[in-house]
Short mmCIF file of C-alpha atoms in Angstrom, two decimals:
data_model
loop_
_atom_site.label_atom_id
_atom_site.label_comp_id
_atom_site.label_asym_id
_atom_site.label_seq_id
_atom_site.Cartn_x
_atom_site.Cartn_y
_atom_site.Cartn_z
CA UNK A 1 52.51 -74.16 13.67
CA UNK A 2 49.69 -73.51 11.57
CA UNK A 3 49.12 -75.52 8.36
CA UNK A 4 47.12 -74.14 5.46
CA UNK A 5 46.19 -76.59 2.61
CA UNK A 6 44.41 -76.20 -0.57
CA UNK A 7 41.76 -74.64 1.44
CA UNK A 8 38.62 -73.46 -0.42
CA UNK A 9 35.73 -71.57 0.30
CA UNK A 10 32.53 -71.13 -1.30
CA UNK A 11 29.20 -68.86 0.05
CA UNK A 12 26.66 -70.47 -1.80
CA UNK A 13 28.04 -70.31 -5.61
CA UNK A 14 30.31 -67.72 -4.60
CA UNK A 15 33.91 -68.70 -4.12
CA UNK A 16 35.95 -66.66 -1.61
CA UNK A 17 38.77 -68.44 -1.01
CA UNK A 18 40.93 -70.33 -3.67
CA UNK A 19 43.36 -72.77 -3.06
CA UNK A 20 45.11 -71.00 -0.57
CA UNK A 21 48.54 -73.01 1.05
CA UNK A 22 50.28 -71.19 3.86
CA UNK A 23 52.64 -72.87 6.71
CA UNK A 24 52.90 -70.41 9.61
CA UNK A 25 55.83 -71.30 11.88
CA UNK A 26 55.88 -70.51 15.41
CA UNK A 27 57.13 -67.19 16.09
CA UNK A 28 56.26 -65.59 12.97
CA UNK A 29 55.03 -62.80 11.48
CA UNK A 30 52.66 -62.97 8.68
CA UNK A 31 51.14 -60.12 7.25
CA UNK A 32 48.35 -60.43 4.85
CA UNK A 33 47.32 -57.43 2.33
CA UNK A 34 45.24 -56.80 -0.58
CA UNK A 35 41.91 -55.24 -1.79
CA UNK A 36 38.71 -55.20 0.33
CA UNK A 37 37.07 -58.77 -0.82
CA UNK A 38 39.96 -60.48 -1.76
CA UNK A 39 39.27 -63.38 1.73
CA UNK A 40 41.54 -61.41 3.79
CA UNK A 41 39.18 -61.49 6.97
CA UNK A 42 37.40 -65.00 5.87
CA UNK A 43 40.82 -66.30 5.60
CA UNK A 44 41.18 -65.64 9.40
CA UNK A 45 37.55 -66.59 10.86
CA UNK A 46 38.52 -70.00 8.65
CA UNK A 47 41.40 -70.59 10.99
CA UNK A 48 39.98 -70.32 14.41
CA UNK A 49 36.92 -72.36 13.12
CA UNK A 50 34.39 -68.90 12.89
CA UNK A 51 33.63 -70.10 9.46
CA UNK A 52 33.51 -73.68 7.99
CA UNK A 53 34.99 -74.18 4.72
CA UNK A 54 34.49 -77.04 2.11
CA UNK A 55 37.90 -78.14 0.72
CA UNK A 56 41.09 -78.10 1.87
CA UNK A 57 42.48 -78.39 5.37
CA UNK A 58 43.43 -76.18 7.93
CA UNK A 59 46.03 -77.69 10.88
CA UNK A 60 46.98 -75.67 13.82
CA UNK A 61 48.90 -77.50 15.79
CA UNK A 62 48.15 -80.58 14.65
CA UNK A 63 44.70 -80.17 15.12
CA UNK A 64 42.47 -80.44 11.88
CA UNK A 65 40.27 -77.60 12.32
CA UNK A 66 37.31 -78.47 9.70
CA UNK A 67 37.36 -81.67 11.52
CA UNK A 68 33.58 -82.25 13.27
CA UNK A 69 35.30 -83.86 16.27
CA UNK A 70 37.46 -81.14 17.08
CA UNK A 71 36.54 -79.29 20.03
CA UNK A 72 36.71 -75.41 18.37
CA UNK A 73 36.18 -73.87 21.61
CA UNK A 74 39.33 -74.72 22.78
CA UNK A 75 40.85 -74.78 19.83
CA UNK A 76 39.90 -71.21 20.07
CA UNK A 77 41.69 -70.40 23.74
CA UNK A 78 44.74 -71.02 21.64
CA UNK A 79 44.45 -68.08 19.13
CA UNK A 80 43.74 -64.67 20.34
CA UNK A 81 41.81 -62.38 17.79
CA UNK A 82 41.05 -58.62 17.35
CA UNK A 83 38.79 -57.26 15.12
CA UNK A 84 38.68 -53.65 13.19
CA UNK A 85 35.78 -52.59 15.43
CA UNK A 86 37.20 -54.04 18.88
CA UNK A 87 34.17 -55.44 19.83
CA UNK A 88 34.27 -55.16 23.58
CA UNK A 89 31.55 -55.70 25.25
CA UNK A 90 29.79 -52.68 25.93
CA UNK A 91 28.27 -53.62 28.99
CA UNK A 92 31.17 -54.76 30.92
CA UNK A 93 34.22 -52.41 32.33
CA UNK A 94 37.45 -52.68 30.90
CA UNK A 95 38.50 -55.09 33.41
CA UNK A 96 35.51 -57.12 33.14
CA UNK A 97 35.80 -57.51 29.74
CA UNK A 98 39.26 -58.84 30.23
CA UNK A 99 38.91 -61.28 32.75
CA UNK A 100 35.50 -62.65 31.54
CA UNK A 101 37.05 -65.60 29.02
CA UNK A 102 39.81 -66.41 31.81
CA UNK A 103 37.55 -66.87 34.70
CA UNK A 104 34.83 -68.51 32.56
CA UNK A 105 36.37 -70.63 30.37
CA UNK A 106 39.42 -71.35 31.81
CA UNK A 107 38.05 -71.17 35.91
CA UNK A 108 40.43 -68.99 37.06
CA UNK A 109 39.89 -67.07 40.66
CA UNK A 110 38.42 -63.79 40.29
CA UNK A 111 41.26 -61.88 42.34
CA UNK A 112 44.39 -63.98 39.90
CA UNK A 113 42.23 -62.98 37.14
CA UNK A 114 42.14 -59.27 37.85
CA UNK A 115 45.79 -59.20 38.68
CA UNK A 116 47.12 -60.64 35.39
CA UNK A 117 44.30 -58.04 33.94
CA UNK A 118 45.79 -55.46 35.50
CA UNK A 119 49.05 -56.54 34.31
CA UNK A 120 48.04 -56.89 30.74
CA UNK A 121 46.68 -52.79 30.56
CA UNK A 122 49.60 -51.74 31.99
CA UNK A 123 51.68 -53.48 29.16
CA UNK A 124 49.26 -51.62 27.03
CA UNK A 125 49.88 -48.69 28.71
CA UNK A 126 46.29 -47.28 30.12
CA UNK A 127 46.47 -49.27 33.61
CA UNK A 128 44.17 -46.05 34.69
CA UNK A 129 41.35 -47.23 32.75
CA UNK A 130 40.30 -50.32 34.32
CA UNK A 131 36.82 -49.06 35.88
CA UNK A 132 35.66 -47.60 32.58
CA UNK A 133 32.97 -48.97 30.22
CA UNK A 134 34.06 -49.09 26.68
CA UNK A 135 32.21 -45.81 25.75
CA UNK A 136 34.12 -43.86 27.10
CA UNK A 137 37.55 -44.52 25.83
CA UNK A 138 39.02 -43.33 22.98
CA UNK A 139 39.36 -45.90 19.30
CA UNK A 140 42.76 -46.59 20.20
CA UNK A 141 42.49 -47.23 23.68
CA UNK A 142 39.69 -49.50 23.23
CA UNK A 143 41.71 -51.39 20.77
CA UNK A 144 44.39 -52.03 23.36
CA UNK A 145 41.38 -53.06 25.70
CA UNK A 146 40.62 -55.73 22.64
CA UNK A 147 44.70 -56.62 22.65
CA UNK A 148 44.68 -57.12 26.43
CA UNK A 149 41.59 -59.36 25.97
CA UNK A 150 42.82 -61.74 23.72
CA UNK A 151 45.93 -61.80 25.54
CA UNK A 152 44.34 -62.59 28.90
CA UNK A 153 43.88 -66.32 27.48
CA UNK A 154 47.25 -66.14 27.12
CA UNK A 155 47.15 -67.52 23.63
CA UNK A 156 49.79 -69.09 21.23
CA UNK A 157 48.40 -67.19 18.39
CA UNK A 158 47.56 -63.99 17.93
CA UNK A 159 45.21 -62.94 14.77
CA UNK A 160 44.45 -59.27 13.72
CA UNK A 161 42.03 -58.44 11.45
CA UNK A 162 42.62 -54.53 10.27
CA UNK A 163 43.27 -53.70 13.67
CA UNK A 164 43.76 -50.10 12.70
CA UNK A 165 41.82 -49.37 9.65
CA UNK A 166 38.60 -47.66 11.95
CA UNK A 167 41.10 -45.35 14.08
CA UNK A 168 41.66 -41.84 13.40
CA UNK A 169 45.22 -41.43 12.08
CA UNK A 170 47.08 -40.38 15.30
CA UNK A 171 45.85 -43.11 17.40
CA UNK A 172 47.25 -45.81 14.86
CA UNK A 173 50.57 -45.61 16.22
CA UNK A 174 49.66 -46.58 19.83
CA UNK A 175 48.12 -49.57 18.65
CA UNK A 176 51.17 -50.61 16.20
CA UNK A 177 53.45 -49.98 19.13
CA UNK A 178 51.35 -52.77 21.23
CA UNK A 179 51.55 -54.82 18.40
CA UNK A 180 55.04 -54.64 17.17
CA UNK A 181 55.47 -55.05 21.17
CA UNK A 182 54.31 -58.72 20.53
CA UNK A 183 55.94 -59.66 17.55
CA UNK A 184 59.44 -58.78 19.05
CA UNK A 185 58.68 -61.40 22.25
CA UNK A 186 58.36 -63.99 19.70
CA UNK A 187 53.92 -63.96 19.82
CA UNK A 188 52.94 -65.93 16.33
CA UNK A 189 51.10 -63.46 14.84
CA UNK A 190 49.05 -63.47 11.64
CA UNK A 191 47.79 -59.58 10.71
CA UNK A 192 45.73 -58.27 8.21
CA UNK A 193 46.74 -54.30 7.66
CA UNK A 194 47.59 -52.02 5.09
CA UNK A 195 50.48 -50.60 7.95
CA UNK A 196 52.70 -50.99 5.24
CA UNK A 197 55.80 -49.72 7.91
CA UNK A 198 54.18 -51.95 10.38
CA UNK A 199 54.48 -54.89 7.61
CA UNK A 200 58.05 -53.94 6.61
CA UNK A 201 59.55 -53.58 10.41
CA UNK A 202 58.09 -56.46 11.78
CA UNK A 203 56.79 -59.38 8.65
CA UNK A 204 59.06 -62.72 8.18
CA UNK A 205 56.46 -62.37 5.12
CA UNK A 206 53.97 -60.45 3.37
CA UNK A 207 50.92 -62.38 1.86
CA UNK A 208 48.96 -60.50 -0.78
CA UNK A 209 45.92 -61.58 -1.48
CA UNK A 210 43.44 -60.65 -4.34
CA UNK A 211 39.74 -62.29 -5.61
CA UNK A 212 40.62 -65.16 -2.72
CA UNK A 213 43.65 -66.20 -3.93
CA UNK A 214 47.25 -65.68 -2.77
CA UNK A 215 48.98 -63.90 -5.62
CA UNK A 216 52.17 -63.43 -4.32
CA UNK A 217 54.31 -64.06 -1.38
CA UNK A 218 57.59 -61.94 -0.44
CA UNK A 219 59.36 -61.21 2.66
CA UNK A 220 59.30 -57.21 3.81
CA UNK A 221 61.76 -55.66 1.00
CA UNK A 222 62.03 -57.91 -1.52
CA UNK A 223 58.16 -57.54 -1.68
CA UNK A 224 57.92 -53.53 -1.76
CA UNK A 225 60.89 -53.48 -3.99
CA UNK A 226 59.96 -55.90 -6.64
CA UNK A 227 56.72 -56.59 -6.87
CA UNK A 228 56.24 -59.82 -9.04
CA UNK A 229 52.83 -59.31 -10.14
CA UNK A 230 50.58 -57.01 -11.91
CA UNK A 231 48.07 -57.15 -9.13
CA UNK A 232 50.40 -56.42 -6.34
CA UNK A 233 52.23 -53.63 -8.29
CA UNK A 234 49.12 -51.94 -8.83
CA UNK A 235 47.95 -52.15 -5.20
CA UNK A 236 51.04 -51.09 -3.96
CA UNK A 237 50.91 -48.30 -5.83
CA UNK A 238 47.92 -47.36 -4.82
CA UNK A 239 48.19 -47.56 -0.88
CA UNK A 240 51.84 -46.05 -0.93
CA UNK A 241 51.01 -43.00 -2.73
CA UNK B 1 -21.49 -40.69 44.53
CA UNK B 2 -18.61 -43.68 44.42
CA UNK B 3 -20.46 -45.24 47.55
CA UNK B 4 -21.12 -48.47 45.48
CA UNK B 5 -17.58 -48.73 44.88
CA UNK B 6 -16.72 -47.84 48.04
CA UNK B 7 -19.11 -50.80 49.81
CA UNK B 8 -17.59 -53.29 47.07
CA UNK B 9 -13.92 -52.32 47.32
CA UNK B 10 -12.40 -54.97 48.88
CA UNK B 11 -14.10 -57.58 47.11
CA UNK B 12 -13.11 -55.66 43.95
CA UNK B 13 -9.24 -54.86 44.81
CA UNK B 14 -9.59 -58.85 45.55
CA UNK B 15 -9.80 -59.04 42.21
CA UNK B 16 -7.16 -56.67 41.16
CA UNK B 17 -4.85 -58.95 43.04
CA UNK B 18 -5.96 -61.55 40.24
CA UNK B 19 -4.91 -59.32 37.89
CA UNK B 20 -1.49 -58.50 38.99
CA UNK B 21 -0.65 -62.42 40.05
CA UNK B 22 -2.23 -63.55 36.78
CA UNK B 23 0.05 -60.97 34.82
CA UNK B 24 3.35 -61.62 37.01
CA UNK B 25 2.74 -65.39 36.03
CA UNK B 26 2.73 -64.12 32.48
CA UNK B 27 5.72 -62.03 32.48
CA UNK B 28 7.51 -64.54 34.50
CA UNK B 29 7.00 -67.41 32.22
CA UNK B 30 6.65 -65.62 29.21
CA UNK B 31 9.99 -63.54 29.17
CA UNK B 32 11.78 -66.84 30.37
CA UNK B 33 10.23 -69.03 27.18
CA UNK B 34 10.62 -65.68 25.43
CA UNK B 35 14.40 -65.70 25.37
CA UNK B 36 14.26 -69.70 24.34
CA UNK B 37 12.25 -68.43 21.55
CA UNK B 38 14.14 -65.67 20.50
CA UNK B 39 17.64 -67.59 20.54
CA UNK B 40 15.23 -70.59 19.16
CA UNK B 41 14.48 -68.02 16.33
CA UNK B 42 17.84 -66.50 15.09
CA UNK B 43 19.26 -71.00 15.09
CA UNK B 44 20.94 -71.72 11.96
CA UNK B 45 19.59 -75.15 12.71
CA UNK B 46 16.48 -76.33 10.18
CA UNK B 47 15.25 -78.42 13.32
CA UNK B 48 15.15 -75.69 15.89
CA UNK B 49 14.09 -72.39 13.91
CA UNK B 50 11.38 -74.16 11.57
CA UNK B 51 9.39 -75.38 14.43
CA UNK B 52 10.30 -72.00 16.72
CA UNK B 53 8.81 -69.62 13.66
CA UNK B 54 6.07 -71.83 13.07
CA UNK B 55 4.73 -71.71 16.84
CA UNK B 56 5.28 -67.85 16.31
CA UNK B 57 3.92 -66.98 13.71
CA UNK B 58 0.37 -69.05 14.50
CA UNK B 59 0.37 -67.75 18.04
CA UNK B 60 0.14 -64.49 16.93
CA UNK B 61 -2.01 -64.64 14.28
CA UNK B 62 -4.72 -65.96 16.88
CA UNK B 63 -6.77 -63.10 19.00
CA UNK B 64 -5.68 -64.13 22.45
CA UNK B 65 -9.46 -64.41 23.58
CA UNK B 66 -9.49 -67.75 21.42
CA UNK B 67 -6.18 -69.03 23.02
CA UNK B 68 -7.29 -68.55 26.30
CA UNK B 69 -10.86 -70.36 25.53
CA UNK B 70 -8.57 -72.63 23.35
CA UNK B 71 -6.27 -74.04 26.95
CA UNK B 72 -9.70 -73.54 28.94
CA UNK B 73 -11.52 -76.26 26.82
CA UNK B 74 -8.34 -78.42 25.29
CA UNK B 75 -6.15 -78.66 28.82
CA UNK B 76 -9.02 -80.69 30.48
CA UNK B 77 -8.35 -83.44 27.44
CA UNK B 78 -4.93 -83.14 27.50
CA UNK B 79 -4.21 -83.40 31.30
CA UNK B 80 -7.22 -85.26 32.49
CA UNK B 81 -8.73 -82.79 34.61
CA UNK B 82 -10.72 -79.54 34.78
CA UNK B 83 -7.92 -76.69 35.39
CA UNK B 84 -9.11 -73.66 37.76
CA UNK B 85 -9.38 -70.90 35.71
CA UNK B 86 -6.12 -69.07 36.76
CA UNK B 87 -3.91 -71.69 35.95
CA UNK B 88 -5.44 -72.54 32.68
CA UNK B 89 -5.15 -68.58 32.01
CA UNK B 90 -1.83 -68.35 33.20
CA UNK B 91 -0.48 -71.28 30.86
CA UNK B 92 -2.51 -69.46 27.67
CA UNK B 93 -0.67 -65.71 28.46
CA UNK B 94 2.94 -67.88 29.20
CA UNK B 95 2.36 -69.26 25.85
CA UNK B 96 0.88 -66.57 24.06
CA UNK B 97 2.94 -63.48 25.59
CA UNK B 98 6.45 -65.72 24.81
CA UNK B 99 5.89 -65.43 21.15
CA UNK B 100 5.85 -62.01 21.59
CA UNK B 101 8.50 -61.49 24.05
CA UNK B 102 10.55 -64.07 21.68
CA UNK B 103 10.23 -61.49 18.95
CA UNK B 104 11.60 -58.86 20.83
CA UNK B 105 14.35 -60.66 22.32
CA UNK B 106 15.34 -62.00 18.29
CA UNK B 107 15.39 -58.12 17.30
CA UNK B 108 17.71 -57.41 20.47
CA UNK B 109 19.52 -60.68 19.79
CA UNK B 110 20.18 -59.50 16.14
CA UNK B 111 21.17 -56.16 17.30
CA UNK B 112 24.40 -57.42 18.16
CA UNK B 113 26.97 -57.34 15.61
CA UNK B 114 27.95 -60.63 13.96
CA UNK B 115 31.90 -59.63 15.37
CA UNK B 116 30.87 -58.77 18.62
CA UNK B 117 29.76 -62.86 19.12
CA UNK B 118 33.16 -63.76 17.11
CA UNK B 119 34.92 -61.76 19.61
CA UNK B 120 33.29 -63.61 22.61
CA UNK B 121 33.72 -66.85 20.28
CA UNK B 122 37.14 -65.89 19.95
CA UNK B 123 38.18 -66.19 23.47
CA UNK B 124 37.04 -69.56 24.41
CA UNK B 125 33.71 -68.74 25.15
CA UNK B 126 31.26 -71.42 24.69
CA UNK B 127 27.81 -70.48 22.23
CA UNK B 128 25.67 -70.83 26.31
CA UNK B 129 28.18 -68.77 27.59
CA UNK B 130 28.13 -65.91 24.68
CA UNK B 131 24.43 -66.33 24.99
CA UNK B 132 24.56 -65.89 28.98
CA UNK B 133 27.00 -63.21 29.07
CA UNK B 134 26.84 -61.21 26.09
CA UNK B 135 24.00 -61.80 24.04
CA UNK B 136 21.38 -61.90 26.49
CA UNK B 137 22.31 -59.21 28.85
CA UNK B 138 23.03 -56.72 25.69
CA UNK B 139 19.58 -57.98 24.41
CA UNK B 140 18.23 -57.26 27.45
CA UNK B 141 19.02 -54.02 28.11
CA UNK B 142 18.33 -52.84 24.70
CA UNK B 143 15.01 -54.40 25.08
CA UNK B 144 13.70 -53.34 28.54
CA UNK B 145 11.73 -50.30 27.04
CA UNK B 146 9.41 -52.48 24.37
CA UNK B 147 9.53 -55.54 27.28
CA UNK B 148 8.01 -52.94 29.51
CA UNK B 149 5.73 -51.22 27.29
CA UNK B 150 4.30 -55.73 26.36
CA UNK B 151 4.32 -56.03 30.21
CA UNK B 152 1.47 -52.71 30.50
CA UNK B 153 -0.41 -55.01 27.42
CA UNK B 154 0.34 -58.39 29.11
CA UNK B 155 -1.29 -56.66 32.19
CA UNK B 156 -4.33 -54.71 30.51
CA UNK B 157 -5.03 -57.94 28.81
CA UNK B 158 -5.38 -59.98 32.27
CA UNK B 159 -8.73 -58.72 31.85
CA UNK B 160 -9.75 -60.95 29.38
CA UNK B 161 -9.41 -64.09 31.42
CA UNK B 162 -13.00 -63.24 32.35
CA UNK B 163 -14.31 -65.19 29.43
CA UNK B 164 -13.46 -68.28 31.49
CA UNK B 165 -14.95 -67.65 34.89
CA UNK B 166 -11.72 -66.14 36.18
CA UNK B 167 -12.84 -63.34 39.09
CA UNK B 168 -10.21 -60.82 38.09
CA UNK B 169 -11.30 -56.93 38.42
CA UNK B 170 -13.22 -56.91 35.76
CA UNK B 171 -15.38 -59.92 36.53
CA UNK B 172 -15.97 -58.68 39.73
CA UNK B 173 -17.17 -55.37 38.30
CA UNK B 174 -20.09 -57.32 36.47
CA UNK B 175 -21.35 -58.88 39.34
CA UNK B 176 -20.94 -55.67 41.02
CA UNK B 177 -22.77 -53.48 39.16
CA UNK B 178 -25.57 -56.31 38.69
CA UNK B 179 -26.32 -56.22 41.58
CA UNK B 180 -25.79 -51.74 42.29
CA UNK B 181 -26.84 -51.03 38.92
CA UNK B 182 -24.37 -48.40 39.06
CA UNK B 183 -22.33 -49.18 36.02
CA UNK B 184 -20.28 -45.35 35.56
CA UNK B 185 -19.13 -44.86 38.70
CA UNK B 186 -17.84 -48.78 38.77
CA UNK B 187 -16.30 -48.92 35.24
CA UNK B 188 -14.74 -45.79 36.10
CA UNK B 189 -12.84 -46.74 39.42
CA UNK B 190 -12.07 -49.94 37.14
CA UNK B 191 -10.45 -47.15 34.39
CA UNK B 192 -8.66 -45.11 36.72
CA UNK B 193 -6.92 -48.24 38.26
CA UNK B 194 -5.87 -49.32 35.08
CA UNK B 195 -4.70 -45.92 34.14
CA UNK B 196 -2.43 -45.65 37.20
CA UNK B 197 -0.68 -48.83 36.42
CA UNK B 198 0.41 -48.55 33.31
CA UNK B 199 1.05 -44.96 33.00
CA UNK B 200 3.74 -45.53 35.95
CA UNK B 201 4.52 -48.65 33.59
CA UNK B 202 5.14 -46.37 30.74
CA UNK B 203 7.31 -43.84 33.40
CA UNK B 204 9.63 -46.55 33.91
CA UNK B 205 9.70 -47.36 30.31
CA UNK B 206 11.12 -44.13 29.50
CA UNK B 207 13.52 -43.64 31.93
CA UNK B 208 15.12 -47.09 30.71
CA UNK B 209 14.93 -46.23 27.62
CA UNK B 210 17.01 -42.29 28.44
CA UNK B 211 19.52 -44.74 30.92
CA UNK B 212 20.09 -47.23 27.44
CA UNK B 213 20.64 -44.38 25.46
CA UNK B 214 23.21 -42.14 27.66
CA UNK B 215 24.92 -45.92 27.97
CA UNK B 216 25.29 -45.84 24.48
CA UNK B 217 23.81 -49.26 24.77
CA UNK B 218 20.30 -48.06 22.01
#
């Protein structure tokens, strides 16, 4: 479970995040939407400890993250991440790049980490890929590289941050099929997307978020259907068009 | 008409050797405190970048003649003993060369997107191990071309260690041609030596720099 409370942000005089309160349960969907700059992505690095923030608390498994004792490195083993860019490493081969954080961090043998690598790309679907270096594969299939990464850590959380907002239109699907994958086995996943289908089929609830705040809360119809808010209705509106 | 070269050449390839041992010393400790320095540079911590960038920046605001004269006079003080030329040269160019090398390393270092380190971050991987596998090696690669083209300085500067005794090439050349009065031909070979070097330096620069780029690593 992840615990969210009063948490607020600040860089410099700047606040970014206000107050925000959110209880994640295991097994969940969450999807969070709203305007670029609203704290979507800070939000997320807050959770895994990539940020620090100065009020509030945020408890993932009842470990206070903002705590200076807490060990956020493996904190961190426990929440897999993917960014909009994938960030592989460019360096590195596919399988490489998957099996670097299991055989590192966690000491794994080279040959079990391969094999559970190789397992991972198949779920993915591009087992056939394994010798190449991220250059050469296409948006989408590097972003199922960046899926089978995090998942190589075998985490209990999975975070997306606009996972599909840099592909070209018809390789968003493959990635949304990976991911709706996950939610369906029961991964606790926290995803920020404008997929509004994605955040309909598969969202126990949809988060909007605007100016760093949480403006409204809904689960997948009741929140396209009736927006509460001015805010929402109006963003809505503008991505469903 | 190279005959005084040629009666003096192994007494003057003797101290080409110098050069070359005096410059891998250089490169060797300099790339080595270089990377400190550059990851020393790019610290959010007060304690570690304020003393880093002040080292820096005085290091290479000095000519390196005057840091070499500098270690030549002050080392004796500091360690009790007179230092044979060579090592006394080889700790100025570590020390010197690093601040440079550190610079490069900080531009590769900052090269690297901000996500690409919460990525590594994001899987467990410790800030040594991010550094060791990802930052440095991407660094690295993306630096070889300038790191090459400081080596072919690093080396043409070895030279210099002849303002403190130090029989390198160019030394040797002196006494040479003191005593053959033959300073065109000597200076020459001395040229043409240097010339070879680092144009095959600046070769190999290029070709890493064509391999980065086709690895869509520049």
């Amino acid at each position: 479970m992840i615990e969210i409370r009063s948490l607020s942000k600040w860089y410099g005089k700047l606040q970014v995040l206000s107050d925000i309160n959110e209880t994640i349960q295991r097994g969940q969907t969450v999807v969070i939407c709203g305007p670029s700059g609203s704290g979507k992505s800070t939000l997320l690095r807050c959770i895994n400890g990539l940020e620090p923030f100065q009020k509030g608390e945020v408890i993932v498994d009842g470990i206070s993250v903002g705590d200076p004792k807490t060990n956020l490195y493996k904190l961190r083993q426990k929440i897999g991440m993917v960014f909009q860019r994938f960030e592989l490493y460019p360096h590195m081969n596919v399988l490489r790049n998957i099996t670097l954080a299991p055989m590192k961090v966690k000491g794994i043998p080279r040959k079990q980490a391969e094999q559970k690598a190789m397992e991972l790309l198949t779920r993915v679907g591009i087992p056939e890929k394994a010798g190449e270096y991220p250059a050469n594969l296409s948006g989408g299939q590097q972003q199922r590289v960046a899926i089978a990464r995090a998942l190589a850590m075998e985490p209990e959380y999975m975070m997306f941050d606009e996972p599909t907002s840099a592909l070209d239109p018809e390789m968003i699907q493959e990635v949304l099929e990976v991911m709706m994958g996950l939610a369906r086995e029961g991964m606790t996943m926290l995803v920020v997307t404008h997929e509004m289908g994605f955040a309909r089929e598969v969202a126990d609830e949809i988060i909007f978020m605007d100016a760093g705040r949480i403006v409204e809360r809904g689960t997948g119809d009741e929140f396209f259907r009736n927006p509460k808010h001015d805010r929402t209705k109006e963003f809505l509106s503008q991505i469903l068009k | 008409m190279f005959d005084a070269v040629q009666r003096n050449l192994p007494f003057l390839l003797a101290g080409f050797l110098t050069n070359l041992q005096l410059a891998g010393c250089a490169l060797a400790g300099g790339i080595f405190l270089g990377i400190l320095v550059g990851l020393g540079r790019i610290s959010s911590k007060a304690w570690v970048y304020r003393p880093v960038t002040l080292y820096v920046n005085v290091l290479r605001n000095i000519p390196l003649i005057l840091v070499i004269f500098w270690f030549y006079f002050v080392m004796p003080i500091l360690v009790g003993k007179t230092l044979h030329p060579f090592v006394s040269a080889a700790v100025s160019f570590i020390v010197f060369e690093a601040t440079y090398f550190g610079e490069i390393f900080r531009a590769g270092f900052q090269s690297i997107s901000r996500d690409l380190v919460s990525a590594a971050y994001s899987t467990g991987l410790t800030y040594w191990q991010t550094a060791r596998y990802i930052l440095v090696p991407i660094a690295f690669r993306r630096m070889l071309p300038s790191m090459i083209t400081q080596s072919i300085i690093t080396f043409q500067d070895t030279s210099l260690a002849y303002v403190i005794g130090l029989q390198e090439m160019v030394r040797r050349t002196t006494i040479v041609d003191s005593m053959e009065v033959r300073s065109i031909e000597l200076y020459s070979f001395v040229a043409v030596l240097f010339f070879v070097v680092c144009f095959i330096g600046s070769r190999i620069s290029r070709h890493y720099e064509e391999k980065g780029r086709r690895a869509n690593l520049l």
